[in-house]
PDB file of C-alpha atoms and ligand atoms in Angstrom:
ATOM      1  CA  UNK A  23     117.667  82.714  51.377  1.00 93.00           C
ATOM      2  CA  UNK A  24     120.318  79.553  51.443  1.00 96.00           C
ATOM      3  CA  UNK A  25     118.401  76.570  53.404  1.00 96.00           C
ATOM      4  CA  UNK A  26     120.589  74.419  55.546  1.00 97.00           C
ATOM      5  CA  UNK A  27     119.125  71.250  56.417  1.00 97.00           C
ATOM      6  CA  UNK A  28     120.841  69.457  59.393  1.00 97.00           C
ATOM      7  CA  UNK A  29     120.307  65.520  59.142  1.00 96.00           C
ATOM      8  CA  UNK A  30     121.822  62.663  61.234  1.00 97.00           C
ATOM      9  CA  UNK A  31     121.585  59.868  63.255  1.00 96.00           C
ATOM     10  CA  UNK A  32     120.390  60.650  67.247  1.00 94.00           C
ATOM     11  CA  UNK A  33     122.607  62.037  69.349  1.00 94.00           C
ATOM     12  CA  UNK A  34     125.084  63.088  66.508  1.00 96.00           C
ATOM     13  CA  UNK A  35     125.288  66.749  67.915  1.00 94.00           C
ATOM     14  CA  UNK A  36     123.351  68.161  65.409  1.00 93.00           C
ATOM     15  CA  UNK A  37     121.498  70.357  67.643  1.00 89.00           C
ATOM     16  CA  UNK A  38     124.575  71.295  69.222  1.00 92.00           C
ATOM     17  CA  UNK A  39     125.937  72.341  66.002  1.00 95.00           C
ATOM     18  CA  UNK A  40     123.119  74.494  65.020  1.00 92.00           C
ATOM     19  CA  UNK A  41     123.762  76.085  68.492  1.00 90.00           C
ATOM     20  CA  UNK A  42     127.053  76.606  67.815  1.00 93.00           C
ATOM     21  CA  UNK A  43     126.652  78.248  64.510  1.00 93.00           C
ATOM     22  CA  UNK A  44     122.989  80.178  65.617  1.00 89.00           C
ATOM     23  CA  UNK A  45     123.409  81.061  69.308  1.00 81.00           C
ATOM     24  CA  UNK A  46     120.548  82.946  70.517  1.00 70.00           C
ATOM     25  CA  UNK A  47     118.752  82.807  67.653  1.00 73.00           C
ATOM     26  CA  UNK A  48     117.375  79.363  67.391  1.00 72.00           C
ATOM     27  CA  UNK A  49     113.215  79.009  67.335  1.00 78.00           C
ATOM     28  CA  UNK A  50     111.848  75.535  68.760  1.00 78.00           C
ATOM     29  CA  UNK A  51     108.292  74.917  67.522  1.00 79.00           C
ATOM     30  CA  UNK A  52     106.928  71.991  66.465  1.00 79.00           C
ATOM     31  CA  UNK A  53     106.476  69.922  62.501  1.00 78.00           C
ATOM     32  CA  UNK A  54     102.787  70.884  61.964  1.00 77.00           C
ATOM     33  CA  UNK A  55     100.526  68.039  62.770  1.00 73.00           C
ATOM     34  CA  UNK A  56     103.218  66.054  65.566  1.00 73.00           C
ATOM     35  CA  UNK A  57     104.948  66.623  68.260  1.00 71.00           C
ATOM     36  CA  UNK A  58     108.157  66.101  67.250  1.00 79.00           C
ATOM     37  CA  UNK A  59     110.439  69.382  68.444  1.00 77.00           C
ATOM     38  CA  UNK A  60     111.504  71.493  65.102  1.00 83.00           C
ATOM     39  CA  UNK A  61     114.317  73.949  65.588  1.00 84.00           C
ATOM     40  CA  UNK A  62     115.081  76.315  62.968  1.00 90.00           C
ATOM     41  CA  UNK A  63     117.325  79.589  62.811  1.00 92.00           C
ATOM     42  CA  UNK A  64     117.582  82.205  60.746  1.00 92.00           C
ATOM     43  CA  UNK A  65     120.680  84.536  60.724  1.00 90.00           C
ATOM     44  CA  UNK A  66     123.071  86.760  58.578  1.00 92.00           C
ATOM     45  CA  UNK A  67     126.307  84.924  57.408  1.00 93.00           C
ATOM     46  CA  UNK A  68     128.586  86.687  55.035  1.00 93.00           C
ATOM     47  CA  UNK A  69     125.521  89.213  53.640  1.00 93.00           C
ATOM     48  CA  UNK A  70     123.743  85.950  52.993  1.00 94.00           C
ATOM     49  CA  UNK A  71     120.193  84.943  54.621  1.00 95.00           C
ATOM     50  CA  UNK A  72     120.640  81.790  55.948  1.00 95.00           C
ATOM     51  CA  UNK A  73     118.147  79.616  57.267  1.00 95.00           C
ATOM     52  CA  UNK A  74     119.372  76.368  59.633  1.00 95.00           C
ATOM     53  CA  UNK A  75     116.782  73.472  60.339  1.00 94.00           C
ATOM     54  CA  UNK A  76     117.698  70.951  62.641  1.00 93.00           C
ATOM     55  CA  UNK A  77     115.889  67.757  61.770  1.00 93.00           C
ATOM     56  CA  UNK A  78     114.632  64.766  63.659  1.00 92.00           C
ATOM     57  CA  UNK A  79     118.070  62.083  64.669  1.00 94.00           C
ATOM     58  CA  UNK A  80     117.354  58.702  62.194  1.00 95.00           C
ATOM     59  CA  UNK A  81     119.321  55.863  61.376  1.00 96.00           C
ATOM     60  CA  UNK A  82     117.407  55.583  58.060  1.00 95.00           C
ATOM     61  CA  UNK A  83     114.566  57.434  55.832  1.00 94.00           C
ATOM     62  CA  UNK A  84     111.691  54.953  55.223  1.00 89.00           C
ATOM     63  CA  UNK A  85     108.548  56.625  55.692  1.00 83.00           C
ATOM     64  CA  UNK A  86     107.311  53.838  58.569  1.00 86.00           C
ATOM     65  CA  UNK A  87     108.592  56.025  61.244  1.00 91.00           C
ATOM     66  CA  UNK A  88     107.517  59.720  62.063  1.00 91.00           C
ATOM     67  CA  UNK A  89     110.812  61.053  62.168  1.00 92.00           C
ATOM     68  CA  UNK A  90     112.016  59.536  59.472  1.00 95.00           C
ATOM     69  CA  UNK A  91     109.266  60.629  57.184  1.00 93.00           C
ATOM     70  CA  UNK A  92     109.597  64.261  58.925  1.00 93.00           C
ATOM     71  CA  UNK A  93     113.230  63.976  57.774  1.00 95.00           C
ATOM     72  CA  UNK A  94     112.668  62.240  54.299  1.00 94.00           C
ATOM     73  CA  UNK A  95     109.872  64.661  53.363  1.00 93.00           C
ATOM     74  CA  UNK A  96     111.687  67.671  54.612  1.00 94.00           C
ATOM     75  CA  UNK A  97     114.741  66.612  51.742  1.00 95.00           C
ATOM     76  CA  UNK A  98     111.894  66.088  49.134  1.00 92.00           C
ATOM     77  CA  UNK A  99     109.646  68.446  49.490  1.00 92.00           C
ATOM     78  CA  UNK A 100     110.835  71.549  51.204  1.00 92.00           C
ATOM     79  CA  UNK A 101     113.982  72.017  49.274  1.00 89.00           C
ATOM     80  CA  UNK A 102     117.053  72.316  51.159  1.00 96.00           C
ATOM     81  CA  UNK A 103     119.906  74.254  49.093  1.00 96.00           C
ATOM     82  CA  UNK A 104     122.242  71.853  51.159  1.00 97.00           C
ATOM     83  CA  UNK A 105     121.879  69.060  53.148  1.00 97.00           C
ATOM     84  CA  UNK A 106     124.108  68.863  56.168  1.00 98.00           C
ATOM     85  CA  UNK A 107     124.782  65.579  56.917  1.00 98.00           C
ATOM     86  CA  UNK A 108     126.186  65.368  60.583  1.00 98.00           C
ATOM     87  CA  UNK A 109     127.661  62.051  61.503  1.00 98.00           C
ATOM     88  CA  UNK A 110     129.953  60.570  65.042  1.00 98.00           C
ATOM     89  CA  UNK A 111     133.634  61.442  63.603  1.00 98.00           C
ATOM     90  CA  UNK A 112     134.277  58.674  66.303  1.00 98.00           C
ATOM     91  CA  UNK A 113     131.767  56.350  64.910  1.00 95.00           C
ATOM     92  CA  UNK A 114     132.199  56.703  61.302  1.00 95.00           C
ATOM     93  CA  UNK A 115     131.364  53.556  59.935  1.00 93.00           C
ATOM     94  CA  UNK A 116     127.883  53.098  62.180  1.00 94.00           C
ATOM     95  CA  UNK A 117     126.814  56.351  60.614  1.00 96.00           C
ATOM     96  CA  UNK A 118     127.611  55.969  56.914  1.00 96.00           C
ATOM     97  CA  UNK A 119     124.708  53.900  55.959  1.00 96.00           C
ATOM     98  CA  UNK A 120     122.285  57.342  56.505  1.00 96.00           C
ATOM     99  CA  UNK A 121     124.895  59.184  54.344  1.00 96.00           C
ATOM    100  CA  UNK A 122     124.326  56.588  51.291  1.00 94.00           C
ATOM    101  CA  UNK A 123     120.532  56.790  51.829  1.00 95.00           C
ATOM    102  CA  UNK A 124     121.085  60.706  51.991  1.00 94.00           C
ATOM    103  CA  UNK A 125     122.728  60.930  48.445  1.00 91.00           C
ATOM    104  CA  UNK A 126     120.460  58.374  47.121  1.00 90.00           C
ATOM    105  CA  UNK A 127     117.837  61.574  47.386  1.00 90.00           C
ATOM    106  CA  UNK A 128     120.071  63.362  45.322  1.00 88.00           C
ATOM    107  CA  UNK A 129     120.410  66.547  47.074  1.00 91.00           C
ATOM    108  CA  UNK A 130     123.663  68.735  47.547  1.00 94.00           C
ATOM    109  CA  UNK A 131     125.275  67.428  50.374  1.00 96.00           C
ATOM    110  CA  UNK A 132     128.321  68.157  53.032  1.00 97.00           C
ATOM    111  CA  UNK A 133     129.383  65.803  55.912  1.00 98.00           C
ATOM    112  CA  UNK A 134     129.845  67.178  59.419  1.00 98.00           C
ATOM    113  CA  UNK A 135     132.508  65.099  60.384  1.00 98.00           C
ATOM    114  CA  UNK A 136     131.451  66.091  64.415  1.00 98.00           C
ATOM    115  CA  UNK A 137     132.802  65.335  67.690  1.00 98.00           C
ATOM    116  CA  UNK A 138     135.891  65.528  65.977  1.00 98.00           C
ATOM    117  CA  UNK A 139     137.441  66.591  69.603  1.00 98.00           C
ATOM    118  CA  UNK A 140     136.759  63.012  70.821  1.00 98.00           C
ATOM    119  CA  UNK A 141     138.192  61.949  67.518  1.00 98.00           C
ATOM    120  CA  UNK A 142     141.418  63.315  68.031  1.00 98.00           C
ATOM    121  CA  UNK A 143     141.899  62.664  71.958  1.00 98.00           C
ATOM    122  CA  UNK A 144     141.583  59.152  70.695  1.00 98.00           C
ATOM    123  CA  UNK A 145     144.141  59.448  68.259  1.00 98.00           C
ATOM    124  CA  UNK A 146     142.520  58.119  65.278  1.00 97.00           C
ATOM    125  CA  UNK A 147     143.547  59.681  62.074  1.00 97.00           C
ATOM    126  CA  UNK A 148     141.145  60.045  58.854  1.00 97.00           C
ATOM    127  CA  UNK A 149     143.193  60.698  55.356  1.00 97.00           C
ATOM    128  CA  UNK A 150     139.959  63.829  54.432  1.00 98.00           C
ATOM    129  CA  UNK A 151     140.828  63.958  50.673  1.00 97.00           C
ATOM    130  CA  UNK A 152     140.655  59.904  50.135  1.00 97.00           C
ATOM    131  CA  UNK A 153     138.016  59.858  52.441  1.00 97.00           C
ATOM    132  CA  UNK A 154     135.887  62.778  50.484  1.00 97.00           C
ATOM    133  CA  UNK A 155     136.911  61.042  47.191  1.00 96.00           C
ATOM    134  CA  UNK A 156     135.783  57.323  48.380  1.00 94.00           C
ATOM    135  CA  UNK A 157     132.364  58.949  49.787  1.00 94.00           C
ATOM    136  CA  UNK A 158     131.857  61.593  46.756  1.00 94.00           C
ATOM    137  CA  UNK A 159     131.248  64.133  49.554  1.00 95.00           C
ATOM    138  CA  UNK A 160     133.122  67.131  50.910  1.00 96.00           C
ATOM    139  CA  UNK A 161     133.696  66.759  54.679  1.00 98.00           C
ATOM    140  CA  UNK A 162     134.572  69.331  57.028  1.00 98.00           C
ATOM    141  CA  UNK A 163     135.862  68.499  60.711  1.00 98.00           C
ATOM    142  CA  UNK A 164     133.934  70.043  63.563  1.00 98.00           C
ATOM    143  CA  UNK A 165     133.412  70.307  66.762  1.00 98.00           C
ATOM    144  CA  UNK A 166     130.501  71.923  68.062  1.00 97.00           C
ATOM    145  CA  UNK A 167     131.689  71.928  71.926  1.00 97.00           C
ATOM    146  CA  UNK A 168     134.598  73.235  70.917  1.00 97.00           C
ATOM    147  CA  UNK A 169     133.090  75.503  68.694  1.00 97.00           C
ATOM    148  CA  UNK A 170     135.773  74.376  65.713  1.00 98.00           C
ATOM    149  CA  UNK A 171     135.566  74.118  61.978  1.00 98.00           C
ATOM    150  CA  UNK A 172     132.173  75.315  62.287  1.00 97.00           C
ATOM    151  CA  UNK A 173     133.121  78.705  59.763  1.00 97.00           C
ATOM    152  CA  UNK A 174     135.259  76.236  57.342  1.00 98.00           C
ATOM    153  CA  UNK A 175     131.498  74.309  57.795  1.00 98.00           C
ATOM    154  CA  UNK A 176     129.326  77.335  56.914  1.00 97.00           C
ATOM    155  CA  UNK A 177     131.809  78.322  54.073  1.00 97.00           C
ATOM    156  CA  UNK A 178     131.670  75.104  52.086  1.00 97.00           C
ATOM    157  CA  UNK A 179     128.196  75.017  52.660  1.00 97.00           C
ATOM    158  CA  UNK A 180     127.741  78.240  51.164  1.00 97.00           C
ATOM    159  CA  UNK A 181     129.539  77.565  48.079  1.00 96.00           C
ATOM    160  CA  UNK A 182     127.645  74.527  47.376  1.00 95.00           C
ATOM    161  CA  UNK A 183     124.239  76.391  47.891  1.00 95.00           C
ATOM    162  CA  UNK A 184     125.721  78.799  45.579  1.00 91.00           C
ATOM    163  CA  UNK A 185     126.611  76.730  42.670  1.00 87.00           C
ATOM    164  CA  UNK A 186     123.530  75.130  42.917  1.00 76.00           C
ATOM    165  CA  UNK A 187     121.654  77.934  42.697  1.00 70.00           C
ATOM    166  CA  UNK A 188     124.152  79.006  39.178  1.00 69.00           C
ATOM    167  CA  UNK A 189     123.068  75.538  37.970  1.00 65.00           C
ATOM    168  CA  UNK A 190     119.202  76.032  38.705  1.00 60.00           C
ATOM    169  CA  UNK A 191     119.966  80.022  36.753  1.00 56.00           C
ATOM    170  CA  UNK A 192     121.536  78.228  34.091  1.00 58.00           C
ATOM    171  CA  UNK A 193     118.722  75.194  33.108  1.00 54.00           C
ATOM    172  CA  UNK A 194     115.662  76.459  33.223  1.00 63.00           C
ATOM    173  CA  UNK A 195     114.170  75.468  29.994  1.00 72.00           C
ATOM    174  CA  UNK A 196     113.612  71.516  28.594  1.00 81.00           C
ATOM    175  CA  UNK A 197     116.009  70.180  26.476  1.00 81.00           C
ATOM    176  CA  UNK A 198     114.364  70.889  23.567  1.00 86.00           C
ATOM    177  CA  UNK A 199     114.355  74.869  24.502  1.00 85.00           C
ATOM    178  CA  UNK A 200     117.875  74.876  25.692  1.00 81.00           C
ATOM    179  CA  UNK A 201     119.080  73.714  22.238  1.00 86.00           C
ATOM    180  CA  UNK A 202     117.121  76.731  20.062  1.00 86.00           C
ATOM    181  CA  UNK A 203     118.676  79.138  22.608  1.00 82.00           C
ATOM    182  CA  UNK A 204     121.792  78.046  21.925  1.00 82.00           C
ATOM    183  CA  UNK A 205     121.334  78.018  18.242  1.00 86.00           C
ATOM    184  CA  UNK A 206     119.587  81.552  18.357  1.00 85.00           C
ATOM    185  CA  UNK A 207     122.651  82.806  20.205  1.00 78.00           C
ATOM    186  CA  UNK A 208     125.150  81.228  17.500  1.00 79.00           C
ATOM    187  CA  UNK A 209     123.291  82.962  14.811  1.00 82.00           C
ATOM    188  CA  UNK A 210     123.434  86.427  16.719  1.00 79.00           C
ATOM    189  CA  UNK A 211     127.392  85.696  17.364  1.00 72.00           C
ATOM    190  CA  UNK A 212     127.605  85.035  13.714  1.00 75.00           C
ATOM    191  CA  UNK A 213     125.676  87.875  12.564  1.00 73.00           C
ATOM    192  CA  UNK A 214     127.946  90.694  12.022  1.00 64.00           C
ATOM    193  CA  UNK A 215     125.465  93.532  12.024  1.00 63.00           C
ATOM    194  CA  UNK A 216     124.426  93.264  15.263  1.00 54.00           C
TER     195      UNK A 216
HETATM  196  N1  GTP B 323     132.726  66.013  72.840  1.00 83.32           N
HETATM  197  C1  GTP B 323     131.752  66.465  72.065  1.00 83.32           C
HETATM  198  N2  GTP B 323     130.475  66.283  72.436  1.00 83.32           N
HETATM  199  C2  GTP B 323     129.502  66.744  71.622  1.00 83.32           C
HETATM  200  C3  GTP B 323     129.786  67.416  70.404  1.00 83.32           C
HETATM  201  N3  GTP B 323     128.617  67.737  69.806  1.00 83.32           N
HETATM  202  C4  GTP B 323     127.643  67.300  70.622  1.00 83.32           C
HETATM  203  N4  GTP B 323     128.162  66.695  71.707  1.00 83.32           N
HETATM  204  C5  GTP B 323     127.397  66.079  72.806  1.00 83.32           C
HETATM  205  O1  GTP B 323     126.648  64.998  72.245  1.00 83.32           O
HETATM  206  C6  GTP B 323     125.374  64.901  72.878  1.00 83.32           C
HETATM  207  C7  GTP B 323     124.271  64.915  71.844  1.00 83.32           C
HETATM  208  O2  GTP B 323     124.188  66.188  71.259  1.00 83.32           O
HETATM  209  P1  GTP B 323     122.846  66.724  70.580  1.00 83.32           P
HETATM  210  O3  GTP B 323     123.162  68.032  69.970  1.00 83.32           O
HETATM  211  O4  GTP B 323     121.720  66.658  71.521  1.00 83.32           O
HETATM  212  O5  GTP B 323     122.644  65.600  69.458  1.00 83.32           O
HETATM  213  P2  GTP B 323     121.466  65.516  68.386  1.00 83.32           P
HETATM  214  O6  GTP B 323     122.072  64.967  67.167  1.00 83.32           O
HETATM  215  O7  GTP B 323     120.762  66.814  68.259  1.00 83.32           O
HETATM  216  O8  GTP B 323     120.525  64.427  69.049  1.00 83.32           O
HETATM  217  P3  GTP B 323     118.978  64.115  68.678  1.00 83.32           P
HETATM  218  O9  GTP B 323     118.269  65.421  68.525  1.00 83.32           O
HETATM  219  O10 GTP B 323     118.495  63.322  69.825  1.00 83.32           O
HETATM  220  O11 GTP B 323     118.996  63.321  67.429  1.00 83.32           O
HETATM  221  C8  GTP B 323     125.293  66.052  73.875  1.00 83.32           C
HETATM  222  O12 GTP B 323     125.616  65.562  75.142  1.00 83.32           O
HETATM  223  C9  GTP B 323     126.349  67.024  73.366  1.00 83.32           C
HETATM  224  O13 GTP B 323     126.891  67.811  74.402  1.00 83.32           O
HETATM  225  C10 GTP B 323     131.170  67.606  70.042  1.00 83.32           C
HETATM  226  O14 GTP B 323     131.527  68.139  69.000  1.00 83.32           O
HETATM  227  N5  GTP B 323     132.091  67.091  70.919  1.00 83.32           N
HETATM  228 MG1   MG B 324     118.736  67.282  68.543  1.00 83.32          MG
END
């Protein structure tokens, strides 16, 4: 199962995005203990089990405020394969300060870039490689009342789950243990009768 946590400021469209991608399949129930709304969705994407949670809107994750700690403790604890990090393509700058707060948790991360209809009726133009290399973040344009970019969205989230789950297959011993299985396998290379 790849777990798709969908994080952003309010009114971001992040709910309309996981309605975009889920459809009729979105739950609503609520965090256990509050009474803030959870939605979550779990669907079939490209033989894959994916599961979508759409988390409380926050402008920032200190644990003062219950949907930021909902939000922060969902990254932290419940271990998102990616972190979907929906921001106001119109609004860029207001919304960045969550991103940098976002990778300072050190999760796998991609940037909705949403409302990216409003974006371009206003003409505004974003160069998406400089911008992805000055952020160290992919970014995929969307719009979820349009209904675009959202399968360019799913795939690059997939592939990041993916490799992260390679890298998690590929490390899971200390350092101390990685280095003897890498010596053991040099000795079996090196040993001709095997
Ligand atoms: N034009 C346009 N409007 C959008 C888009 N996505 C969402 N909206 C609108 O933006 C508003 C907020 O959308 P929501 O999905 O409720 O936003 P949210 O991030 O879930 O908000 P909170 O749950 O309150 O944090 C709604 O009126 C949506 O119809 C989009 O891509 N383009
Ligand atoms: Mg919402």
């Amino acid at each position: 199962m790849i777990k798709l946590a969908f994080t952003g400021n309010p009114n971001v469209g992040k709910s309309a995005l996981i309605n975009a991608i889920a459809g009729s399949k979105l739950k609503v129930g609520n965090w256990p203990g509050v009474t803030v709304e959870k939605k979550e969705a779990t669907f079939i994407y490209k033989g894959e089990e994916i599961q979508l949670v759409d988390l409380p809107g926050v402008y920032s994750l200190s644990p003062y405020s219950l949907e930021e700690k909902i939000t922060r403790d969902f990254i932290l604890d419940e271990n998102p394969d990616v972190v979907i990090n929906v921001v106001d393509s119109t609004n860029l700058e207001r919304n960045l300060y969550l991103t940098y707060l976002i990778k300072e948790l050190d999760k796998p991360t991609v940037m909705a870039l949403n409302l990216y209809d409003e974006f371009d009726k206003l003409k505004y133009k974003l160069d998406l490689d400089q911008f992805e290399n000055f952020m160290e973040v992919k970014a995929v344009p969307v719009s979820a009342l349009k209904k675009t970019g959202i399968t360019d969205l799913m795939d690059k989230a997939l592939e990041i789950a993916k490799k992260k789950k390679d890298i998690e297959f590929s490390l899971p011993f200390d350092e101390g243990t990685t280095a003897l299985v890498k010596e053991i396998v040099k000795e079996i290379k090196e040993d001709k009768s095997y």
